[in-house]
Amino acid sequence: MKKMTPVSTLVLALGTALGILATTVYADPPVPPFYEEVIKMSPDGKLGQILKKEKIKTSVQGAQAWKIAYITSDVGGRKHLATGLVVAPIGAPPKEGRPIMAWGHGTTGAAQNCGPSQVLNPTAPLNEYFLVGGNSWTDYGIPSVEEFIKDGYVVVATDYQGLGGGGEHQYALAATNAMDMIDSARAASALKEAGAGKKTIIYGWSQGGGAVVAAASMPEYISKKGTIADGIELVGVVALAPDDIAIMMPNSTVDEVNAQKSLSGVVKMFTGNVFDFSHMAMSMWGVRAGNPNLKLTDIFTSEGAKVLDEVIRDKCMHAVADTLNFNYSSQYKTLLKDQFTNSLEWTKAMVKGSVNPEKPIAPVVIYWGNKDTTNPPIMGKLYQEQMCKLGGNVNRIQLPGDQSHFTTPGASAPLYQAWIKDRLAGKPAPNNCQLAAQLPS
């Protein structure tokens, strides 16, 4: 549940005066009525089961769309509700059903009102905050949605759990986000009006890129029986500038010394500026959300833990960074402790919530830009080397020109659209595993 601004300091003062431990009361950030109702619901039922849906207008020609709330689970085996969108062509589907494109969005935040489906025109093509033409406080929309609808595909876009469906968003736990994506495909397949079949492509960017490479190595979850739509067939994985935390933390779960070194290294990597620090802080907040043995005060000072918890619960990503910049400016690192505690528990949780070191069950393609300083491309390179050694088919492609993290989705679109058509046609996927060690990072 979301922890917000204290409601009454008077009660606290009175409780203190009486020697009584006062209970602080918090409120969730406001969300539209659809999500208000979903947050009150319980995730009772099968994985992928839609508990609430609402048909909505869409600006995509030849399409119909719905908001949905469906059942998913997390890295700890707990069920949750996640919200999202389904966009499908109008008209009769083929006998085998339409292919499913499951989209995993990049970082939007961790507050309940940060789910991309909550904006006014959520089914539009991807609209990015940082790019010229961005017209919202957050990234929203679905890359290539118009092309996919023309090609006869069903598109499903999860918000991930905790971004409109209640509970705390497990940001940085790619395994949980991956389950949200897999169950979104099940939900789309079970939505009769959409006409979806079982063949599925998962594609994602940044946070979503990490989720799709995690999903590719989760054969047991994908083949689970007793879901709302058993038999989802994953035929391709498209990762745009993905992250893989575990690959950057070798030997981090051996002992406390190695754990402290690895955790400190990850934190240092993402504290060069207040924007990166905000991502790192939200990552730690999300890891803690999925693990009851962790506390923010293991890593942050008492003030830091209190401030970060309140800001992250209340605001979406860019507002979090702006708030920390306004209040702390260049002193944001003072929110960190000099020495972390409980490091081994943290690294175990981070590795468990990252990519499983198991051969991907479908071909994977990674697209990356040479100017990406948000998700260092070295993560994708190390991921490829690891999965190639396990026998996976992983193709890693540097985008032409100078591409940043934020230009990656647009620059890669023509490439992955063609790649997806080939996978659905049953053509063998390109594989540059043999060249992996020589490819640039």
Coordinates of C-alpha atoms in Angstrom, one line a residue:
M1 CA 0.0 0.0 0.0
K2 CA 1.1 3.6 -0.6
K3 CA 2.5 5.7 2.2
M4 CA 2.0 9.4 1.8
T5 CA 2.0 12.7 3.6
P6 CA 1.1 12.5 7.4
V7 CA -2.5 13.5 8.0
S8 CA -2.2 14.9 11.5
T9 CA 0.7 16.3 13.4
L10 CA -1.7 17.2 16.2
V11 CA -2.4 13.5 16.9
L12 CA 1.3 12.8 16.9
A13 CA 2.0 15.6 19.3
L14 CA -0.8 14.5 21.6
G15 CA 0.3 10.9 21.5
T16 CA 3.9 11.9 22.4
A17 CA 2.7 14.0 25.2
L18 CA 0.7 11.1 26.6
G19 CA 3.6 8.7 26.1
I20 CA 1.6 6.8 23.5
L21 CA 3.2 5.7 20.2
A22 CA 1.0 7.5 17.6
T23 CA 0.1 5.8 14.3
T24 CA 0.8 8.0 11.2
V25 CA -1.9 7.9 8.6
Y26 CA -1.2 8.2 4.9
A27 CA -3.2 8.6 1.7
D28 CA -2.7 7.3 -1.9
P29 CA -2.1 9.7 -4.8
P30 CA -5.3 10.3 -6.8
V31 CA -6.1 7.9 -9.7
P32 CA -9.1 7.8 -12.1
P33 CA -12.2 5.9 -11.1
F34 CA -11.3 2.7 -13.0
Y35 CA -8.1 2.3 -10.9
E36 CA -9.8 3.4 -7.6
E37 CA -12.1 0.3 -8.0
V38 CA -9.2 -2.0 -9.0
I39 CA -7.1 -1.0 -6.0
K40 CA -9.9 -2.3 -3.7
M41 CA -10.1 -5.7 -5.4
S42 CA -8.4 -8.9 -4.4
P43 CA -6.3 -10.9 -6.9
D44 CA -8.5 -14.0 -6.6
G45 CA -8.5 -16.3 -9.6
K46 CA -6.2 -17.6 -12.3
L47 CA -3.0 -16.0 -13.6
G48 CA -4.0 -13.7 -16.5
Q49 CA -7.6 -13.6 -15.6
I50 CA -9.2 -10.2 -16.3
L51 CA -11.2 -9.0 -13.3
K52 CA -12.2 -5.7 -14.7
K53 CA -12.3 -4.2 -18.2
E54 CA -13.6 -1.1 -19.8
K55 CA -13.8 -0.3 -23.5
I56 CA -12.1 3.0 -24.4
K57 CA -11.7 5.3 -27.4
T58 CA -8.5 4.9 -29.4
S59 CA -6.9 7.1 -32.0
V60 CA -5.4 4.1 -33.8
Q61 CA -7.2 3.6 -37.1
G62 CA -9.0 0.3 -37.5
A63 CA -8.6 -0.6 -33.8
Q64 CA -10.7 -1.2 -30.7
A65 CA -9.2 -0.9 -27.2
W66 CA -9.9 -1.8 -23.6
K67 CA -8.4 -1.0 -20.2
I68 CA -8.0 -4.1 -18.2
A69 CA -7.1 -5.3 -14.7
Y70 CA -5.8 -8.8 -14.5
I71 CA -4.1 -11.2 -12.1
T72 CA -0.4 -11.7 -12.0
S73 CA 2.3 -12.6 -9.5
D74 CA 5.7 -11.7 -8.3
V75 CA 9.2 -13.1 -7.6
G76 CA 8.0 -14.1 -4.1
G77 CA 5.0 -16.1 -5.4
R78 CA 2.4 -13.6 -4.2
K79 CA -0.5 -12.7 -6.5
H80 CA -1.2 -9.1 -7.5
L81 CA -3.4 -7.2 -9.8
A82 CA -1.9 -5.3 -12.7
T83 CA -3.6 -2.8 -15.0
G84 CA -3.0 -2.2 -18.7
L85 CA -4.3 -1.9 -22.2
V86 CA -5.4 -4.3 -25.0
V87 CA -5.6 -2.9 -28.6
A88 CA -6.9 -5.1 -31.3
P89 CA -8.0 -4.9 -35.0
I90 CA -11.7 -4.6 -35.8
G91 CA -13.1 -7.5 -37.7
A92 CA -13.0 -11.2 -37.6
P93 CA -9.7 -12.8 -36.6
P94 CA -8.1 -15.8 -38.5
K95 CA -9.0 -19.2 -37.3
E96 CA -5.7 -19.6 -35.3
G97 CA -6.2 -16.2 -33.7
R98 CA -4.1 -13.1 -34.0
P99 CA -0.5 -12.9 -32.9
I100 CA 0.1 -11.1 -29.6
M101 CA 2.6 -8.3 -29.1
A102 CA 3.2 -7.8 -25.4
W103 CA 4.8 -4.4 -24.6
G104 CA 6.9 -3.6 -21.6
H105 CA 7.3 0.2 -21.0
G106 CA 10.3 2.0 -19.6
T107 CA 10.5 3.7 -16.2
T108 CA 7.6 5.9 -15.3
G109 CA 7.8 5.9 -11.6
A110 CA 6.5 3.8 -8.6
A111 CA 3.4 5.8 -7.5
Q112 CA -0.1 4.4 -8.2
N113 CA -0.8 7.1 -10.8
C114 CA 2.3 6.4 -12.9
G115 CA 0.8 3.6 -15.0
P116 CA 0.8 4.7 -18.7
S117 CA -2.7 3.5 -19.2
Q118 CA -4.0 6.4 -17.0
V119 CA -3.2 9.2 -19.5
L120 CA -5.9 10.7 -21.7
N121 CA -4.8 9.0 -25.0
P122 CA -3.0 5.9 -23.8
T123 CA -3.2 3.8 -27.0
A124 CA -1.2 6.4 -29.0
P125 CA 2.2 5.6 -30.5
L126 CA 5.0 6.0 -27.9
N127 CA 5.3 9.6 -26.7
E128 CA 8.4 10.3 -24.7
Y129 CA 8.8 13.0 -22.1
F130 CA 12.4 13.9 -23.1
L131 CA 11.9 14.2 -26.8
V132 CA 10.7 17.2 -28.7
G133 CA 7.0 16.4 -29.2
G134 CA 6.7 14.9 -25.8
N135 CA 3.4 16.3 -24.3
S136 CA 3.1 14.6 -20.9
W137 CA 4.8 14.4 -17.5
T138 CA 5.6 10.8 -18.3
D139 CA 6.3 8.5 -21.2
Y140 CA 3.1 6.8 -22.5
G141 CA 1.9 5.1 -25.6
I142 CA 2.9 1.9 -27.4
P143 CA 5.7 1.7 -30.0
S144 CA 4.6 0.6 -33.5
V145 CA 1.0 0.1 -32.4
E146 CA -0.3 1.5 -35.7
E147 CA 1.9 -0.8 -37.7
F148 CA 1.0 -3.8 -35.6
I149 CA -2.7 -3.2 -35.9
K150 CA -2.3 -2.9 -39.7
D151 CA -0.4 -6.2 -39.7
G152 CA -3.3 -7.9 -37.8
Y153 CA -1.7 -8.2 -34.4
V154 CA -3.2 -7.8 -30.9
V155 CA -1.2 -5.5 -28.7
V156 CA -1.2 -5.7 -24.9
A157 CA 0.6 -3.1 -22.8
T158 CA 0.9 -3.8 -19.0
D159 CA 1.3 -1.0 -16.5
Y160 CA 3.1 -3.5 -14.2
Q161 CA 1.9 -4.3 -10.7
G162 CA 1.8 -1.3 -8.3
L163 CA 1.1 1.3 -11.0
G164 CA -2.6 1.4 -10.7
G165 CA -3.6 -2.0 -9.4
G166 CA -2.7 -1.5 -5.7
G167 CA 0.3 -2.7 -3.8
E168 CA 3.9 -1.4 -4.1
H169 CA 5.6 -1.4 -7.5
Q170 CA 8.6 -3.8 -7.6
Y171 CA 10.7 -1.5 -9.7
A172 CA 14.1 -3.0 -10.6
L173 CA 12.8 -6.6 -10.0
A174 CA 12.8 -7.6 -13.6
A175 CA 11.5 -11.1 -12.8
T176 CA 8.3 -9.6 -11.3
N177 CA 7.9 -7.2 -14.3
A178 CA 8.4 -10.2 -16.6
M179 CA 5.6 -12.1 -14.9
D180 CA 3.4 -9.1 -15.4
M181 CA 4.2 -9.2 -19.1
I182 CA 3.6 -13.0 -19.5
D183 CA 0.3 -12.7 -17.7
S184 CA -0.7 -9.8 -19.8
A185 CA -0.3 -12.0 -22.9
R186 CA -2.5 -14.6 -21.2
A187 CA -5.1 -11.9 -20.5
A188 CA -5.0 -10.7 -24.1
S189 CA -5.4 -14.3 -25.3
A190 CA -8.4 -14.8 -23.0
L191 CA -10.2 -11.6 -24.1
K192 CA -12.6 -13.0 -26.7
E193 CA -13.3 -9.7 -28.3
A194 CA -9.7 -9.2 -29.2
G195 CA -9.4 -12.4 -31.2
A196 CA -5.9 -13.3 -30.0
G197 CA -4.3 -16.6 -30.4
K198 CA -1.3 -18.0 -28.5
K199 CA 1.8 -17.0 -30.6
T200 CA 3.5 -14.2 -28.7
I201 CA 6.3 -11.7 -29.2
I202 CA 7.4 -9.7 -26.1
Y203 CA 9.1 -6.4 -26.7
G204 CA 10.2 -3.8 -24.2
W205 CA 12.4 -0.8 -23.6
S206 CA 14.7 0.1 -20.7
Q207 CA 12.8 -1.3 -17.6
G208 CA 10.7 -3.2 -20.1
G209 CA 13.9 -4.4 -21.9
G210 CA 15.1 -5.9 -18.6
A211 CA 11.7 -7.5 -18.2
V212 CA 11.7 -9.2 -21.6
V213 CA 15.1 -10.7 -21.2
A214 CA 14.1 -12.0 -17.8
A215 CA 10.9 -13.5 -19.2
A216 CA 12.9 -15.3 -21.9
S217 CA 14.6 -17.3 -19.2
M218 CA 11.4 -18.2 -17.3
P219 CA 10.3 -21.4 -19.1
E220 CA 8.5 -22.8 -16.0
Y221 CA 6.4 -19.7 -15.6
I222 CA 5.5 -19.5 -19.3
S223 CA 4.5 -23.2 -19.4
K224 CA 2.5 -23.1 -16.2
K225 CA -0.8 -25.0 -16.2
G226 CA -4.1 -23.8 -14.7
T227 CA -3.8 -20.2 -16.0
I228 CA -6.6 -18.4 -17.8
A229 CA -4.8 -19.2 -21.1
D230 CA -2.4 -22.1 -21.0
G231 CA -0.1 -22.7 -23.9
I232 CA 1.2 -19.2 -24.7
E233 CA 3.9 -19.7 -27.3
L234 CA 6.8 -17.3 -27.0
V235 CA 8.4 -17.0 -30.5
G236 CA 10.5 -13.9 -30.1
V237 CA 12.0 -11.4 -27.7
V238 CA 12.9 -7.8 -28.6
A239 CA 14.9 -5.9 -26.0
L240 CA 15.5 -2.2 -26.5
A241 CA 18.4 -0.9 -24.3
P242 CA 17.8 -3.5 -21.6
D243 CA 19.2 -3.7 -18.1
D244 CA 20.4 -6.8 -16.3
I245 CA 21.5 -6.0 -12.7
A246 CA 22.6 -9.6 -11.9
I247 CA 25.1 -9.7 -14.7
M248 CA 26.8 -6.6 -13.1
M249 CA 27.1 -8.3 -9.7
P250 CA 29.2 -11.4 -10.0
N251 CA 30.0 -13.2 -6.8
S252 CA 27.7 -10.8 -4.9
T253 CA 25.8 -13.5 -3.1
V254 CA 28.9 -15.4 -1.8
D255 CA 29.4 -13.5 1.5
E256 CA 28.9 -10.1 3.1
V257 CA 32.2 -8.7 1.9
N258 CA 31.5 -9.4 -1.7
A259 CA 27.9 -8.3 -1.3
Q260 CA 29.1 -5.0 0.2
K261 CA 31.5 -4.4 -2.6
S262 CA 28.9 -5.2 -5.3
L263 CA 26.1 -3.2 -3.8
S264 CA 28.4 -0.2 -3.3
G265 CA 29.5 -0.5 -6.9
V266 CA 26.0 -0.5 -8.3
V267 CA 25.0 2.5 -6.1
K268 CA 28.1 4.4 -7.2
M269 CA 27.4 3.6 -10.8
F270 CA 24.1 5.4 -10.6
T271 CA 24.8 8.4 -8.4
G272 CA 26.7 10.7 -10.9
N273 CA 23.8 13.1 -11.1
V274 CA 20.5 13.6 -9.3
F275 CA 18.5 12.1 -12.2
D276 CA 20.5 8.8 -12.0
F277 CA 20.4 9.0 -8.2
S278 CA 16.6 9.1 -8.4
H279 CA 16.5 6.0 -10.6
M280 CA 18.9 4.2 -8.2
A281 CA 16.8 5.2 -5.1
M282 CA 13.6 4.1 -6.8
S283 CA 15.3 0.8 -7.7
M284 CA 16.2 0.2 -4.1
W285 CA 12.7 1.1 -3.0
G286 CA 11.3 -1.4 -5.5
V287 CA 13.7 -4.2 -4.5
R288 CA 12.6 -3.6 -0.9
A289 CA 8.9 -3.7 -1.9
G290 CA 9.4 -7.3 -3.0
N291 CA 11.4 -8.4 0.0
P292 CA 10.3 -8.1 3.7
N293 CA 13.8 -8.6 5.1
L294 CA 15.0 -5.3 3.6
K295 CA 14.8 -1.7 4.9
L296 CA 15.6 1.5 3.2
T297 CA 17.6 2.5 6.2
D298 CA 20.1 -0.3 5.3
I299 CA 21.3 2.0 2.5
F300 CA 20.0 5.5 3.2
T301 CA 20.2 7.7 6.3
S302 CA 17.1 8.1 8.4
E303 CA 16.3 11.4 6.7
G304 CA 17.0 9.8 3.3
A305 CA 14.8 6.8 3.9
K306 CA 11.9 9.0 5.1
V307 CA 12.2 11.6 2.3
L308 CA 12.7 9.0 -0.5
D309 CA 9.9 6.8 0.7
E310 CA 7.4 9.7 0.7
V311 CA 8.5 11.2 -2.6
I312 CA 8.7 7.9 -4.5
R313 CA 5.2 6.9 -3.3
D314 CA 3.8 10.2 -4.3
K315 CA 5.3 11.1 -7.6
C316 CA 6.3 9.8 -11.0
M317 CA 9.9 9.5 -12.2
H318 CA 10.7 13.0 -13.5
A319 CA 8.8 14.7 -10.6
V320 CA 10.9 12.6 -8.2
A321 CA 14.1 13.8 -9.8
D322 CA 12.9 17.5 -9.8
T323 CA 11.9 17.3 -6.2
L324 CA 15.2 15.9 -5.0
N325 CA 17.1 18.4 -7.2
F326 CA 15.0 21.3 -5.7
N327 CA 15.4 20.2 -2.1
Y328 CA 18.9 18.9 -2.1
S329 CA 20.6 20.2 -5.3
S330 CA 24.2 18.9 -5.4
Q331 CA 23.9 17.5 -1.8
Y332 CA 21.6 14.6 -2.8
K333 CA 24.4 12.1 -1.9
T334 CA 24.0 13.1 1.8
L335 CA 20.9 10.9 1.8
L336 CA 23.1 7.8 1.5
K337 CA 24.7 6.1 4.5
D338 CA 28.5 6.0 4.6
Q339 CA 28.4 2.2 5.2
F340 CA 25.6 0.0 4.1
T341 CA 24.1 -2.8 6.3
N342 CA 22.4 -6.1 5.4
S343 CA 24.2 -6.1 2.0
L344 CA 24.0 -9.8 1.5
E345 CA 20.3 -9.8 1.8
W346 CA 20.1 -7.0 -0.7
T347 CA 22.3 -8.6 -3.3
K348 CA 20.5 -11.9 -3.0
A349 CA 17.2 -10.1 -3.6
M350 CA 18.6 -8.2 -6.5
V351 CA 20.0 -11.3 -8.2
K352 CA 16.9 -13.3 -7.6
G353 CA 14.8 -10.6 -9.1
S354 CA 17.0 -10.2 -12.2
V355 CA 17.6 -12.4 -15.2
N356 CA 17.7 -16.1 -14.5
P357 CA 21.0 -17.7 -15.9
E358 CA 19.0 -20.1 -18.1
K359 CA 19.0 -20.5 -21.9
P360 CA 16.3 -18.3 -23.4
I361 CA 13.4 -20.3 -24.8
A362 CA 13.0 -18.1 -27.9
P363 CA 15.4 -16.0 -30.1
V364 CA 16.4 -12.7 -28.5
V365 CA 17.4 -9.5 -30.3
I366 CA 19.0 -6.5 -28.5
Y367 CA 19.1 -3.0 -30.0
W368 CA 21.4 -0.5 -28.4
G369 CA 22.8 3.0 -29.0
N370 CA 26.4 4.1 -28.7
K371 CA 25.3 7.2 -26.7
D372 CA 23.3 5.4 -24.1
T373 CA 24.4 6.5 -20.6
T374 CA 21.2 5.5 -18.8
N375 CA 21.4 1.7 -19.2
P376 CA 25.1 1.1 -19.9
P377 CA 25.3 -1.1 -23.1
I378 CA 27.9 -3.3 -21.3
M379 CA 25.0 -5.0 -19.6
G380 CA 23.5 -6.2 -22.9
K381 CA 27.0 -7.3 -24.0
L382 CA 27.6 -9.4 -20.9
Y383 CA 24.0 -10.8 -21.0
Q384 CA 24.6 -11.9 -24.6
E385 CA 27.9 -13.6 -23.7
Q386 CA 26.3 -15.4 -20.8
M387 CA 23.3 -16.6 -22.8
C388 CA 25.3 -17.6 -25.8
K389 CA 27.5 -19.9 -23.6
L390 CA 24.2 -21.5 -22.5
G391 CA 23.2 -22.2 -26.1
G392 CA 20.8 -19.3 -26.6
N393 CA 20.1 -17.5 -29.8
V394 CA 21.0 -13.9 -29.0
N395 CA 21.5 -11.2 -31.7
R396 CA 22.9 -7.9 -30.5
I397 CA 22.7 -4.9 -32.9
Q398 CA 24.2 -1.5 -32.6
L399 CA 21.8 1.1 -34.0
P400 CA 23.2 3.3 -36.9
G401 CA 24.3 6.9 -36.1
D402 CA 24.5 8.4 -32.6
Q403 CA 21.6 7.0 -30.6
S404 CA 20.9 7.7 -26.9
H405 CA 18.8 5.7 -24.5
F406 CA 15.8 7.9 -25.5
T407 CA 16.1 7.6 -29.2
T408 CA 16.5 3.9 -29.2
P409 CA 12.8 3.0 -29.6
G410 CA 12.3 5.2 -32.7
A411 CA 15.6 4.2 -34.3
S412 CA 15.1 0.5 -33.8
A413 CA 11.4 0.4 -34.9
P414 CA 12.0 -0.5 -38.7
L415 CA 14.5 -3.1 -37.6
Y416 CA 12.4 -4.9 -35.0
Q417 CA 9.2 -4.7 -37.1
A418 CA 10.9 -6.7 -39.9
W419 CA 12.5 -9.1 -37.3
I420 CA 9.1 -9.8 -35.8
K421 CA 7.5 -10.6 -39.2
D422 CA 10.2 -13.1 -39.8
R423 CA 9.7 -14.8 -36.4
L424 CA 6.0 -15.1 -37.0
A425 CA 6.7 -16.5 -40.5
G426 CA 8.8 -19.2 -38.9
K427 CA 12.1 -18.1 -40.4
P428 CA 15.3 -18.9 -38.5
A429 CA 16.5 -16.0 -36.4
P430 CA 19.9 -14.4 -37.0
N431 CA 22.4 -15.1 -34.3
N432 CA 25.7 -13.3 -33.8
C433 CA 26.8 -15.3 -30.7
Q434 CA 30.0 -16.4 -32.4
L435 CA 31.0 -12.8 -32.8
A436 CA 29.8 -11.7 -29.3
A437 CA 33.3 -11.5 -27.7
Q438 CA 34.5 -9.2 -30.6
L439 CA 31.4 -6.9 -30.7
P440 CA 31.7 -3.4 -29.2
S441 CA 30.2 -2.8 -25.8

